[in-house]
Amino acid sequence: MKKILFFLAVILPLFSYAQYSFGKIELNKESKQSPFCCKIGSKDSLHIAPCKQNGVQQLSIGNLICKAENQDEHLDYEIFANHKDKKAFVLVSRTTDNLCVGCSLYLFENRNVKDCGLLPVAAYTKDKSGRMNYNSILPHLSIVKVSNRYILSFETPLIVLFPMQEQEEILSGRDIFFTFDKDGLQMNK
């Protein structure tokens, strides 16, 4: 009962106070293999360029470099932007051996990119072979700005929290969300 009341207390204000929702910029697989430029505001453009150094995949995101941990880790990204807010979030999914281990969150604002932290989540969904697996959360993510914070929520039935780690657990997708504000990234269960 407490969870339901807490959930309602958090979600209901979203519908009455939501200022902005961030739309996903659709990119095909080929676009992600070459440098990409996205116009965010009238003067701001976000540049993303994939490359490899010593066999390790990297993404140059504005003024930051996102590096894979090793040669086996694959990086994939999605951009969520709101042109009125003149901000964009870049989420970089980290996959090893076809298992997602989470994603890194970056905020693009005023021509700068800020590393906001790690979302230690994966979607527990069927993979291409039809087996349940730890897949990227990116297709199931939505971002909304409410007051001075951003809420990252998941639209999938099952979430793996801390995938492939000791404290790993499988939860309902509606039982967890993240907030980002001036104090940083916080997980809410």
Short mmCIF file of C-alpha atoms in Angstrom, two decimals:
data_model
loop_
_atom_site.label_atom_id
_atom_site.label_comp_id
_atom_site.label_asym_id
_atom_site.label_seq_id
_atom_site.Cartn_x
_atom_site.Cartn_y
_atom_site.Cartn_z
CA MET A 1 0.00 0.00 0.00
CA LYS A 2 2.86 2.38 0.83
CA LYS A 3 4.43 1.74 -2.58
CA ILE A 4 1.18 2.56 -4.35
CA LEU A 5 0.75 5.80 -2.40
CA PHE A 6 4.38 6.77 -3.04
CA PHE A 7 4.00 5.94 -6.75
CA LEU A 8 0.85 8.05 -7.00
CA ALA A 9 2.49 10.91 -5.09
CA VAL A 10 5.36 10.93 -7.58
CA ILE A 11 3.50 10.24 -10.83
CA LEU A 12 0.34 12.35 -10.41
CA PRO A 13 2.28 15.63 -10.17
CA LEU A 14 3.95 14.68 -13.44
CA PHE A 15 0.67 15.00 -15.28
CA SER A 16 -0.15 18.38 -13.75
CA TYR A 17 3.33 19.96 -13.68
CA ALA A 18 5.18 18.42 -16.61
CA GLN A 19 6.98 21.25 -18.34
CA TYR A 20 8.78 19.43 -21.10
CA SER A 21 9.06 15.97 -22.47
CA PHE A 22 12.20 14.99 -24.32
CA GLY A 23 11.73 13.37 -27.70
CA LYS A 24 14.02 10.67 -29.02
CA ILE A 25 15.92 11.67 -32.14
CA GLU A 26 15.53 8.73 -34.48
CA LEU A 27 18.79 7.53 -35.99
CA ASN A 28 19.31 4.46 -38.12
CA LYS A 29 22.22 2.10 -37.55
CA GLU A 30 24.23 3.56 -40.45
CA SER A 31 23.93 7.09 -39.03
CA LYS A 32 25.47 5.93 -35.77
CA GLN A 33 28.55 4.59 -37.56
CA SER A 34 29.65 8.03 -38.80
CA PRO A 35 29.92 11.46 -37.19
CA PHE A 36 26.53 12.99 -36.41
CA CYS A 37 25.48 16.59 -35.72
CA CYS A 38 22.21 17.51 -34.04
CA LYS A 39 21.00 21.11 -33.82
CA ILE A 40 19.62 21.68 -30.31
CA GLY A 41 19.03 25.43 -30.08
CA SER A 42 19.44 28.33 -32.46
CA LYS A 43 23.16 28.46 -31.65
CA ASP A 44 23.94 25.02 -30.20
CA SER A 45 24.78 21.82 -32.03
CA LEU A 46 25.70 18.50 -30.47
CA HIS A 47 28.40 16.54 -32.29
CA ILE A 48 28.89 12.79 -31.79
CA ALA A 49 31.66 10.85 -33.51
CA PRO A 50 32.35 7.13 -33.06
CA CYS A 51 35.89 5.81 -33.36
CA LYS A 52 38.19 3.04 -32.13
CA GLN A 53 41.49 3.39 -30.35
CA ASN A 54 43.61 0.26 -29.81
CA GLY A 55 40.56 -1.82 -30.71
CA VAL A 56 38.41 -0.20 -27.99
CA GLN A 57 35.25 1.59 -29.11
CA GLN A 58 34.88 5.27 -28.21
CA LEU A 59 32.29 7.99 -28.71
CA SER A 60 33.29 11.61 -28.85
CA ILE A 61 30.27 13.45 -27.44
CA GLY A 62 30.85 17.18 -27.70
CA ASN A 63 33.77 17.93 -25.38
CA LEU A 64 33.81 14.47 -23.71
CA ILE A 65 35.04 11.02 -24.71
CA CYS A 66 33.01 7.96 -23.68
CA LYS A 67 35.21 4.84 -23.79
CA ALA A 68 34.27 1.18 -23.70
CA GLU A 69 35.81 -0.70 -20.78
CA ASN A 70 37.48 -3.23 -23.07
CA GLN A 71 37.49 -4.56 -26.65
CA ASP A 72 34.46 -6.77 -26.00
CA GLU A 73 32.21 -3.94 -24.85
CA HIS A 74 29.94 -2.37 -27.48
CA LEU A 75 28.59 1.19 -27.17
CA ASP A 76 25.27 2.29 -28.65
CA TYR A 77 23.59 5.63 -28.08
CA GLU A 78 20.31 7.50 -28.27
CA ILE A 79 19.70 11.24 -28.12
CA PHE A 80 16.73 12.71 -26.27
CA ALA A 81 16.26 16.42 -26.99
CA ASN A 82 13.92 19.26 -26.20
CA HIS A 83 14.45 22.30 -28.39
CA LYS A 84 12.40 24.62 -26.12
CA ASP A 85 14.57 23.70 -23.14
CA LYS A 86 17.70 23.85 -25.37
CA LYS A 87 19.06 20.71 -23.74
CA ALA A 88 19.70 17.16 -24.83
CA PHE A 89 20.49 13.93 -23.05
CA VAL A 90 22.76 11.36 -24.66
CA LEU A 91 22.44 7.87 -23.23
CA VAL A 92 25.16 5.37 -24.09
CA SER A 93 24.23 1.72 -23.66
CA ARG A 94 27.07 -0.60 -22.68
CA THR A 95 26.81 -4.20 -23.90
CA THR A 96 29.23 -7.08 -23.30
CA ASP A 97 28.65 -10.56 -24.78
CA ASN A 98 25.14 -9.46 -25.91
CA LEU A 99 24.22 -8.57 -22.31
CA CYS A 100 23.53 -4.95 -21.40
CA VAL A 101 25.28 -3.84 -18.22
CA GLY A 102 23.71 -0.36 -18.04
CA CYS A 103 24.05 2.99 -19.71
CA SER A 104 25.90 6.24 -19.16
CA LEU A 105 23.96 9.51 -19.03
CA TYR A 106 25.29 12.76 -20.49
CA LEU A 107 23.63 16.20 -20.54
CA PHE A 108 24.30 18.66 -23.37
CA GLU A 109 23.66 22.26 -22.34
CA ASN A 110 25.21 25.60 -23.36
CA ARG A 111 27.68 23.92 -25.74
CA ASN A 112 29.05 21.70 -22.96
CA VAL A 113 28.55 18.03 -22.17
CA LYS A 114 28.32 16.90 -18.56
CA ASP A 115 28.75 13.31 -17.39
CA CYS A 116 25.70 12.75 -15.17
CA GLY A 117 26.44 9.18 -14.09
CA LEU A 118 25.49 5.57 -14.77
CA LEU A 119 22.03 4.04 -14.98
CA PRO A 120 22.70 0.48 -13.80
CA VAL A 121 19.67 -1.00 -15.57
CA ALA A 122 18.86 -3.32 -18.43
CA ALA A 123 15.53 -4.37 -19.93
CA TYR A 124 14.67 -8.00 -19.22
CA THR A 125 13.08 -8.73 -22.59
CA LYS A 126 13.26 -11.27 -25.39
CA ASP A 127 16.29 -11.01 -27.64
CA LYS A 128 16.39 -11.75 -31.38
CA SER A 129 16.43 -15.50 -30.72
CA GLY A 130 13.31 -15.31 -28.54
CA ARG A 131 15.10 -15.96 -25.23
CA MET A 132 14.77 -13.65 -22.23
CA ASN A 133 17.95 -11.60 -21.94
CA TYR A 134 19.45 -8.40 -20.51
CA ASN A 135 18.86 -5.98 -23.39
CA SER A 136 19.42 -2.26 -23.81
CA ILE A 137 17.02 -0.05 -21.90
CA LEU A 138 17.23 2.70 -24.55
CA PRO A 139 14.13 1.67 -26.57
CA HIS A 140 12.05 1.67 -23.36
CA LEU A 141 13.19 4.97 -21.83
CA SER A 142 11.36 8.29 -21.56
CA ILE A 143 12.52 11.61 -20.09
CA VAL A 144 10.30 14.36 -18.70
CA LYS A 145 11.29 17.63 -17.02
CA VAL A 146 9.22 18.52 -13.96
CA SER A 147 10.08 21.77 -12.18
CA ASN A 148 13.87 21.70 -11.84
CA ARG A 149 14.42 17.97 -12.19
CA TYR A 150 14.37 15.40 -14.95
CA ILE A 151 12.60 12.09 -14.51
CA LEU A 152 13.83 9.03 -16.42
CA SER A 153 11.25 6.26 -16.45
CA PHE A 154 10.98 2.90 -18.18
CA GLU A 155 8.17 1.52 -20.32
CA THR A 156 8.91 -2.18 -20.08
CA PRO A 157 7.41 -4.86 -17.83
CA LEU A 158 10.71 -6.03 -16.31
CA ILE A 159 13.94 -4.25 -15.43
CA VAL A 160 17.24 -5.74 -14.28
CA LEU A 161 18.83 -3.50 -11.68
CA PHE A 162 22.63 -3.80 -11.39
CA PRO A 163 22.91 -6.39 -14.20
CA MET A 164 25.64 -9.01 -13.78
CA GLN A 165 26.61 -7.63 -10.37
CA GLU A 166 26.29 -9.10 -6.88
CA GLN A 167 23.26 -6.95 -5.96
CA GLU A 168 21.41 -7.78 -9.22
CA GLU A 169 17.62 -7.94 -9.00
CA ILE A 170 14.69 -8.07 -11.41
CA LEU A 171 11.92 -5.53 -10.80
CA SER A 172 8.76 -4.33 -12.46
CA GLY A 173 9.54 -1.46 -14.85
CA ARG A 174 7.09 0.81 -13.05
CA ASP A 175 8.72 0.21 -9.65
CA ILE A 176 11.86 2.15 -10.45
CA PHE A 177 12.76 5.51 -11.97
CA PHE A 178 15.69 7.91 -11.85
CA THR A 179 15.74 11.64 -11.20
CA PHE A 180 18.42 14.09 -12.23
CA ASP A 181 18.72 17.60 -10.78
CA LYS A 182 21.36 19.96 -9.41
CA ASP A 183 22.23 17.34 -6.77
CA GLY A 184 22.95 14.65 -9.38
CA LEU A 185 21.44 11.36 -10.50
CA GLN A 186 19.32 9.43 -8.01
CA MET A 187 17.60 6.08 -8.20
CA ASN A 188 14.07 5.82 -6.79
CA LYS A 189 12.43 2.48 -5.98
#
